[in-house]
């Protein structure tokens, strides 16, 4: 069965809306706001937008701009928050774009995403289904674009948090981004959270992306509709916090008053302390 969250027309439209949402957030910033720190180590508001510019430029076949000769050249691979080759690639783009003013970066962003819209509109179903390399391995191009939506959606939240503004976290864009996010959660509760075989884990999410998630660990972990027995642990928290914990943007210790655990409390505490799988 075709995954409805990978529909080419729908996903392309949501990506376009996501880029517009990012542009709207930064449209009226002064230079100090552009350089405000975010929850991502080493990155400012400017850097987050530069990262999106870099990835979308790469998807258009472009290379990073040359190093600005009047700035000190940085070996980005030595930076403490750069932990793999993907991070090196991202950081090179950010580093090369960093000398320009924020307003100029916004112009570049708008030009790049407009070209990406046209490229997606010109793409046929065969290209959409073709295997391509992505941050999660070789997948269909359409799946890669859902990863892109998730990444851009998360970065919209990063920008909003850094600027102290509220944005709509649910809705069609949020649902598609969250669908990509959820794919990694069962693996994380076992690999990082140490959920033992036989565990039945329920997350009750409130807020913009409210839902109840049941994860059964039986040889491997996976989502199920319900359990035959009571949950081993039930964890209740806002979806907004759940997403930020999974994104490594904050820690459970900073939000204990927003998290309620029933059942195996030790397992519950371990799970929420080890939800981070993307940075």
mmCIF file of C-alpha atoms in Angstrom:
data_model
loop_
_atom_site.group_PDB
_atom_site.id
_atom_site.type_symbol
_atom_site.label_atom_id
_atom_site.label_comp_id
_atom_site.label_asym_id
_atom_site.label_seq_id
_atom_site.Cartn_x
_atom_site.Cartn_y
_atom_site.Cartn_z
ATOM 1 C CA UNK A 1 0.000 0.000 0.000
ATOM 2 C CA UNK A 2 1.270 3.499 -0.850
ATOM 3 C CA UNK A 3 2.102 5.624 2.182
ATOM 4 C CA UNK A 4 -0.291 8.623 1.988
ATOM 5 C CA UNK A 5 2.249 10.824 3.782
ATOM 6 C CA UNK A 6 4.544 10.505 0.756
ATOM 7 C CA UNK A 7 2.065 11.795 -1.844
ATOM 8 C CA UNK A 8 4.049 13.969 -4.238
ATOM 9 C CA UNK A 9 1.501 16.761 -4.650
ATOM 10 C CA UNK A 10 0.679 16.966 -0.942
ATOM 11 C CA UNK A 11 4.247 16.780 0.298
ATOM 12 C CA UNK A 12 5.544 19.316 -2.241
ATOM 13 C CA UNK A 13 2.811 21.746 -1.195
ATOM 14 C CA UNK A 14 3.617 21.321 2.496
ATOM 15 C CA UNK A 15 7.331 21.836 1.855
ATOM 16 C CA UNK A 16 6.523 25.060 0.041
ATOM 17 C CA UNK A 17 4.368 26.203 2.965
ATOM 18 C CA UNK A 18 7.137 25.246 5.374
ATOM 19 C CA UNK A 19 9.658 27.406 3.549
ATOM 20 C CA UNK A 20 7.183 30.296 3.615
ATOM 21 C CA UNK A 21 6.756 29.833 7.371
ATOM 22 C CA UNK A 22 10.502 30.068 7.933
ATOM 23 C CA UNK A 23 10.764 33.170 5.765
ATOM 24 C CA UNK A 24 7.896 34.830 7.642
ATOM 25 C CA UNK A 25 9.561 34.180 11.009
ATOM 26 C CA UNK A 26 12.764 35.985 10.054
ATOM 27 C CA UNK A 27 11.407 38.600 7.645
ATOM 28 C CA UNK A 28 11.586 41.562 10.016
ATOM 29 C CA UNK A 29 14.589 40.700 12.180
ATOM 30 C CA UNK A 30 17.365 43.149 12.930
ATOM 31 C CA UNK A 31 20.950 41.939 12.827
ATOM 32 C CA UNK A 32 21.081 41.293 16.563
ATOM 33 C CA UNK A 33 18.063 39.001 16.300
ATOM 34 C CA UNK A 34 19.612 37.193 13.359
ATOM 35 C CA UNK A 35 22.612 36.418 15.567
ATOM 36 C CA UNK A 36 20.565 35.234 18.568
ATOM 37 C CA UNK A 37 21.562 31.825 19.917
ATOM 38 C CA UNK A 38 19.326 28.810 19.381
ATOM 39 C CA UNK A 39 19.074 25.516 21.264
ATOM 40 C CA UNK A 40 21.355 23.962 18.639
ATOM 41 C CA UNK A 41 24.986 24.041 19.841
ATOM 42 C CA UNK A 42 27.027 26.667 18.030
ATOM 43 C CA UNK A 43 24.170 27.877 15.853
ATOM 44 C CA UNK A 44 22.356 31.190 15.768
ATOM 45 C CA UNK A 45 19.074 32.070 14.057
ATOM 46 C CA UNK A 46 21.163 33.041 11.032
ATOM 47 C CA UNK A 47 22.943 29.692 11.056
ATOM 48 C CA UNK A 48 19.702 27.707 11.120
ATOM 49 C CA UNK A 49 18.420 29.505 8.023
ATOM 50 C CA UNK A 50 21.852 29.156 6.389
ATOM 51 C CA UNK A 51 21.686 25.415 7.008
ATOM 52 C CA UNK A 52 18.355 25.184 5.182
ATOM 53 C CA UNK A 53 19.810 27.254 2.339
ATOM 54 C CA UNK A 54 22.774 24.907 2.150
ATOM 55 C CA UNK A 55 20.753 21.715 1.974
ATOM 56 C CA UNK A 56 18.271 23.027 -0.570
ATOM 57 C CA UNK A 57 21.160 24.428 -2.644
ATOM 58 C CA UNK A 58 22.863 21.026 -2.572
ATOM 59 C CA UNK A 59 19.640 19.429 -3.812
ATOM 60 C CA UNK A 60 19.845 21.799 -6.773
ATOM 61 C CA UNK A 61 23.361 20.534 -7.498
ATOM 62 C CA UNK A 62 25.207 23.545 -6.111
ATOM 63 C CA UNK A 63 28.404 23.685 -4.071
ATOM 64 C CA UNK A 64 29.128 25.909 -1.054
ATOM 65 C CA UNK A 65 30.344 29.427 -1.856
ATOM 66 C CA UNK A 66 34.102 30.015 -1.560
ATOM 67 C CA UNK A 67 35.586 30.977 1.778
ATOM 68 C CA UNK A 68 35.568 34.727 2.470
ATOM 69 C CA UNK A 69 39.272 35.638 2.431
ATOM 70 C CA UNK A 70 38.872 38.408 5.033
ATOM 71 C CA UNK A 71 37.607 35.975 7.688
ATOM 72 C CA UNK A 72 39.584 33.391 9.595
ATOM 73 C CA UNK A 73 39.196 29.950 8.035
ATOM 74 C CA UNK A 74 37.714 27.367 10.402
ATOM 75 C CA UNK A 75 38.288 23.634 10.268
ATOM 76 C CA UNK A 76 34.651 22.810 10.923
ATOM 77 C CA UNK A 77 35.434 19.145 11.594
ATOM 78 C CA UNK A 78 37.096 20.192 14.866
ATOM 79 C CA UNK A 79 34.035 21.959 16.268
ATOM 80 C CA UNK A 80 32.620 20.149 19.337
ATOM 81 C CA UNK A 81 29.083 19.897 17.937
ATOM 82 C CA UNK A 82 30.256 18.403 14.622
ATOM 83 C CA UNK A 83 30.164 14.633 15.105
ATOM 84 C CA UNK A 84 29.906 13.082 11.634
ATOM 85 C CA UNK A 85 30.362 13.723 7.934
ATOM 86 C CA UNK A 86 26.802 15.001 7.499
ATOM 87 C CA UNK A 87 27.461 17.580 10.216
ATOM 88 C CA UNK A 88 30.691 18.601 8.458
ATOM 89 C CA UNK A 89 28.762 19.130 5.235
ATOM 90 C CA UNK A 90 26.130 21.204 7.035
ATOM 91 C CA UNK A 91 28.707 23.262 8.872
ATOM 92 C CA UNK A 92 30.676 24.127 5.740
ATOM 93 C CA UNK A 93 27.592 25.731 4.207
ATOM 94 C CA UNK A 94 26.799 27.630 7.412
ATOM 95 C CA UNK A 95 30.388 28.792 7.811
ATOM 96 C CA UNK A 96 30.621 30.031 4.218
ATOM 97 C CA UNK A 97 27.337 31.936 4.397
ATOM 98 C CA UNK A 98 27.876 33.403 7.885
ATOM 99 C CA UNK A 99 29.695 36.617 6.805
ATOM 100 C CA UNK A 100 26.674 38.001 4.903
ATOM 101 C CA UNK A 101 24.004 40.139 6.620
ATOM 102 C CA UNK A 102 20.780 38.489 7.666
ATOM 103 C CA UNK A 103 18.679 40.431 5.164
ATOM 104 C CA UNK A 104 20.886 39.195 2.335
ATOM 105 C CA UNK A 105 20.626 35.630 3.569
ATOM 106 C CA UNK A 106 16.844 35.928 3.487
ATOM 107 C CA UNK A 107 17.045 37.024 -0.158
ATOM 108 C CA UNK A 108 19.215 33.999 -0.932
ATOM 109 C CA UNK A 109 16.808 31.737 0.965
ATOM 110 C CA UNK A 110 13.818 32.984 -0.993
ATOM 111 C CA UNK A 111 15.601 32.576 -4.309
ATOM 112 C CA UNK A 112 16.777 29.047 -3.500
ATOM 113 C CA UNK A 113 13.426 27.745 -2.271
ATOM 114 C CA UNK A 114 11.658 29.279 -5.262
ATOM 115 C CA UNK A 115 13.954 27.258 -7.509
ATOM 116 C CA UNK A 116 13.306 24.167 -5.408
ATOM 117 C CA UNK A 117 9.542 24.663 -5.810
ATOM 118 C CA UNK A 118 9.977 24.728 -9.569
ATOM 119 C CA UNK A 119 12.189 21.634 -9.487
ATOM 120 C CA UNK A 120 9.627 19.703 -7.438
ATOM 121 C CA UNK A 121 6.784 20.842 -9.710
ATOM 122 C CA UNK A 122 8.669 19.553 -12.745
ATOM 123 C CA UNK A 123 9.332 16.155 -11.184
ATOM 124 C CA UNK A 124 7.420 13.098 -12.375
ATOM 125 C CA UNK A 125 6.301 10.053 -10.415
ATOM 126 C CA UNK A 126 9.259 7.987 -11.599
ATOM 127 C CA UNK A 127 11.737 10.537 -10.254
ATOM 128 C CA UNK A 128 9.741 10.809 -7.022
ATOM 129 C CA UNK A 129 10.070 7.052 -6.493
ATOM 130 C CA UNK A 130 13.728 6.802 -7.559
ATOM 131 C CA UNK A 131 16.215 5.749 -4.905
ATOM 132 C CA UNK A 132 18.491 8.514 -3.705
ATOM 133 C CA UNK A 133 20.999 9.000 -0.923
ATOM 134 C CA UNK A 134 19.643 10.800 2.147
ATOM 135 C CA UNK A 135 20.558 11.373 5.810
ATOM 136 C CA UNK A 136 18.694 8.147 6.653
ATOM 137 C CA UNK A 137 20.331 6.084 3.923
ATOM 138 C CA UNK A 138 19.176 5.258 0.415
ATOM 139 C CA UNK A 139 15.443 5.845 0.135
ATOM 140 C CA UNK A 140 12.911 6.962 -2.441
ATOM 141 C CA UNK A 141 13.215 10.648 -3.300
ATOM 142 C CA UNK A 142 9.716 11.224 -1.914
ATOM 143 C CA UNK A 143 10.741 9.807 1.449
ATOM 144 C CA UNK A 144 13.787 12.088 1.414
ATOM 145 C CA UNK A 145 11.440 15.025 0.913
ATOM 146 C CA UNK A 146 9.465 13.996 4.003
ATOM 147 C CA UNK A 147 12.782 14.019 5.856
ATOM 148 C CA UNK A 148 13.348 17.503 4.458
ATOM 149 C CA UNK A 149 9.923 18.617 5.675
ATOM 150 C CA UNK A 150 10.654 17.205 9.118
ATOM 151 C CA UNK A 151 14.037 18.955 9.221
ATOM 152 C CA UNK A 152 12.603 22.309 8.130
ATOM 153 C CA UNK A 153 9.654 21.949 10.515
ATOM 154 C CA UNK A 154 12.001 21.281 13.409
ATOM 155 C CA UNK A 155 14.071 24.290 12.428
ATOM 156 C CA UNK A 156 10.971 26.475 12.360
ATOM 157 C CA UNK A 157 10.470 25.459 15.990
ATOM 158 C CA UNK A 158 14.143 26.210 16.725
ATOM 159 C CA UNK A 159 13.735 29.697 15.280
ATOM 160 C CA UNK A 160 10.497 30.350 17.138
ATOM 161 C CA UNK A 161 11.993 29.213 20.451
ATOM 162 C CA UNK A 162 15.077 31.372 19.952
ATOM 163 C CA UNK A 163 12.992 34.414 19.062
ATOM 164 C CA UNK A 164 10.451 33.853 21.845
ATOM 165 C CA UNK A 165 7.425 33.569 19.567
ATOM 166 C CA UNK A 166 4.651 30.992 19.225
ATOM 167 C CA UNK A 167 3.970 29.106 15.992
ATOM 168 C CA UNK A 168 1.402 26.504 15.020
ATOM 169 C CA UNK A 169 3.057 23.155 15.697
ATOM 170 C CA UNK A 170 0.238 20.964 14.439
ATOM 171 C CA UNK A 171 -1.782 21.200 11.252
ATOM 172 C CA UNK A 172 -0.907 19.504 7.951
ATOM 173 C CA UNK A 173 2.785 20.450 8.017
ATOM 174 C CA UNK A 174 3.215 19.381 11.597
ATOM 175 C CA UNK A 175 1.426 16.087 11.005
ATOM 176 C CA UNK A 176 3.713 15.186 8.109
ATOM 177 C CA UNK A 177 6.847 16.247 9.954
ATOM 178 C CA UNK A 178 5.705 14.342 13.028
ATOM 179 C CA UNK A 179 5.086 11.207 10.940
ATOM 180 C CA UNK A 180 8.763 11.221 10.013
ATOM 181 C CA UNK A 181 9.764 11.908 13.613
ATOM 182 C CA UNK A 182 7.714 9.003 14.963
ATOM 183 C CA UNK A 183 9.452 6.482 12.726
ATOM 184 C CA UNK A 184 12.537 6.586 14.935
ATOM 185 C CA UNK A 185 10.835 6.467 18.338
ATOM 186 C CA UNK A 186 10.411 2.670 18.758
ATOM 187 C CA UNK A 187 14.082 2.096 17.974
ATOM 188 C CA UNK A 188 15.139 4.850 20.366
ATOM 189 C CA UNK A 189 13.208 3.465 23.342
ATOM 190 C CA UNK A 190 15.152 0.219 23.006
ATOM 191 C CA UNK A 191 18.589 1.345 21.811
ATOM 192 C CA UNK A 192 18.900 4.424 24.023
ATOM 193 C CA UNK A 193 16.171 4.032 26.604
ATOM 194 C CA UNK A 194 16.956 0.404 27.343
ATOM 195 C CA UNK A 195 13.346 -0.787 27.252
ATOM 196 C CA UNK A 196 13.572 -4.556 27.838
ATOM 197 C CA UNK A 197 11.918 -7.233 25.753
ATOM 198 C CA UNK A 198 8.288 -7.584 26.720
ATOM 199 C CA UNK A 199 7.857 -3.898 27.589
ATOM 200 C CA UNK A 200 4.599 -2.165 26.758
ATOM 201 C CA UNK A 201 5.125 1.596 26.585
ATOM 202 C CA UNK A 202 2.391 4.184 26.227
ATOM 203 C CA UNK A 203 3.031 7.850 25.491
ATOM 204 C CA UNK A 204 -0.015 10.051 26.028
ATOM 205 C CA UNK A 205 0.670 13.292 24.188
ATOM 206 C CA UNK A 206 -1.300 16.460 24.795
ATOM 207 C CA UNK A 207 -1.093 19.725 22.887
ATOM 208 C CA UNK A 208 -0.864 20.485 19.179
ATOM 209 C CA UNK A 209 -0.105 16.897 18.117
ATOM 210 C CA UNK A 210 -2.168 15.131 20.764
ATOM 211 C CA UNK A 211 -2.448 11.353 20.456
ATOM 212 C CA UNK A 212 -1.779 8.142 22.330
ATOM 213 C CA UNK A 213 1.144 6.011 21.176
ATOM 214 C CA UNK A 214 1.539 2.355 22.143
ATOM 215 C CA UNK A 215 4.940 0.708 21.629
ATOM 216 C CA UNK A 216 5.365 -3.045 22.091
ATOM 217 C CA UNK A 217 8.865 -4.483 22.549
ATOM 218 C CA UNK A 218 8.762 -8.069 21.352
ATOM 219 C CA UNK A 219 12.105 -8.998 19.842
ATOM 220 C CA UNK A 220 12.007 -5.571 18.241
ATOM 221 C CA UNK A 221 9.994 -2.482 19.071
ATOM 222 C CA UNK A 222 7.050 -1.251 17.058
ATOM 223 C CA UNK A 223 3.831 0.697 17.302
ATOM 224 C CA UNK A 224 0.651 -1.266 17.997
ATOM 225 C CA UNK A 225 -2.973 -0.205 18.208
ATOM 226 C CA UNK A 226 -3.416 -1.529 21.751
ATOM 227 C CA UNK A 227 -2.019 -3.961 24.317
ATOM 228 C CA UNK A 228 -3.473 -7.259 25.522
ATOM 229 C CA UNK A 229 -2.196 -6.440 29.013
ATOM 230 C CA UNK A 230 -1.724 -3.178 30.947
ATOM 231 C CA UNK A 231 1.135 -0.932 29.877
ATOM 232 C CA UNK A 232 4.451 -1.453 31.634
ATOM 233 C CA UNK A 233 4.781 2.303 31.810
ATOM 234 C CA UNK A 234 2.629 5.244 30.745
ATOM 235 C CA UNK A 235 4.242 8.606 30.130
ATOM 236 C CA UNK A 236 2.092 11.717 29.728
ATOM 237 C CA UNK A 237 3.619 14.934 28.360
ATOM 238 C CA UNK A 238 2.939 17.724 25.843
ATOM 239 C CA UNK A 239 3.679 16.864 22.211
ATOM 240 C CA UNK A 240 5.713 20.066 22.009
ATOM 241 C CA UNK A 241 8.058 18.746 24.699
ATOM 242 C CA UNK A 242 8.116 15.241 23.191
ATOM 243 C CA UNK A 243 9.368 16.666 19.884
ATOM 244 C CA UNK A 244 12.031 18.791 21.538
ATOM 245 C CA UNK A 245 13.256 15.892 23.652
ATOM 246 C CA UNK A 246 13.514 13.736 20.537
ATOM 247 C CA UNK A 247 15.337 16.533 18.774
ATOM 248 C CA UNK A 248 17.837 16.948 21.590
ATOM 249 C CA UNK A 249 16.752 20.553 22.043
ATOM 250 C CA UNK A 250 16.207 20.217 25.805
ATOM 251 C CA UNK A 251 16.360 17.610 28.562
ATOM 252 C CA UNK A 252 13.690 15.935 30.632
ATOM 253 C CA UNK A 253 15.319 17.221 33.833
ATOM 254 C CA UNK A 254 14.395 20.760 32.783
ATOM 255 C CA UNK A 255 10.696 19.851 32.424
ATOM 256 C CA UNK A 256 9.903 17.369 35.187
ATOM 257 C CA UNK A 257 6.764 19.325 36.118
ATOM 258 C CA UNK A 258 5.355 18.662 32.616
ATOM 259 C CA UNK A 259 5.947 14.889 32.633
ATOM 260 C CA UNK A 260 3.753 12.356 34.472
ATOM 261 C CA UNK A 261 4.886 8.730 34.728
ATOM 262 C CA UNK A 262 2.812 5.809 35.971
ATOM 263 C CA UNK A 263 3.734 2.141 36.174
ATOM 264 C CA UNK A 264 7.456 1.377 35.986
ATOM 265 C CA UNK A 265 8.749 4.798 37.005
ATOM 266 C CA UNK A 266 12.404 3.848 36.673
ATOM 267 C CA UNK A 267 11.872 2.777 33.053
ATOM 268 C CA UNK A 268 9.778 5.883 32.386
ATOM 269 C CA UNK A 269 12.460 8.198 33.700
ATOM 270 C CA UNK A 270 15.084 6.411 31.654
ATOM 271 C CA UNK A 271 13.010 6.677 28.493
ATOM 272 C CA UNK A 272 12.339 10.409 28.722
ATOM 273 C CA UNK A 273 15.997 11.034 29.599
ATOM 274 C CA UNK A 274 17.115 9.242 26.425
ATOM 275 C CA UNK A 275 14.661 10.243 23.724
ATOM 276 C CA UNK A 276 17.101 12.367 21.724
ATOM 277 C CA UNK A 277 17.905 10.891 18.333
ATOM 278 C CA UNK A 278 18.498 13.929 16.132
ATOM 279 C CA UNK A 279 20.439 17.144 16.699
#
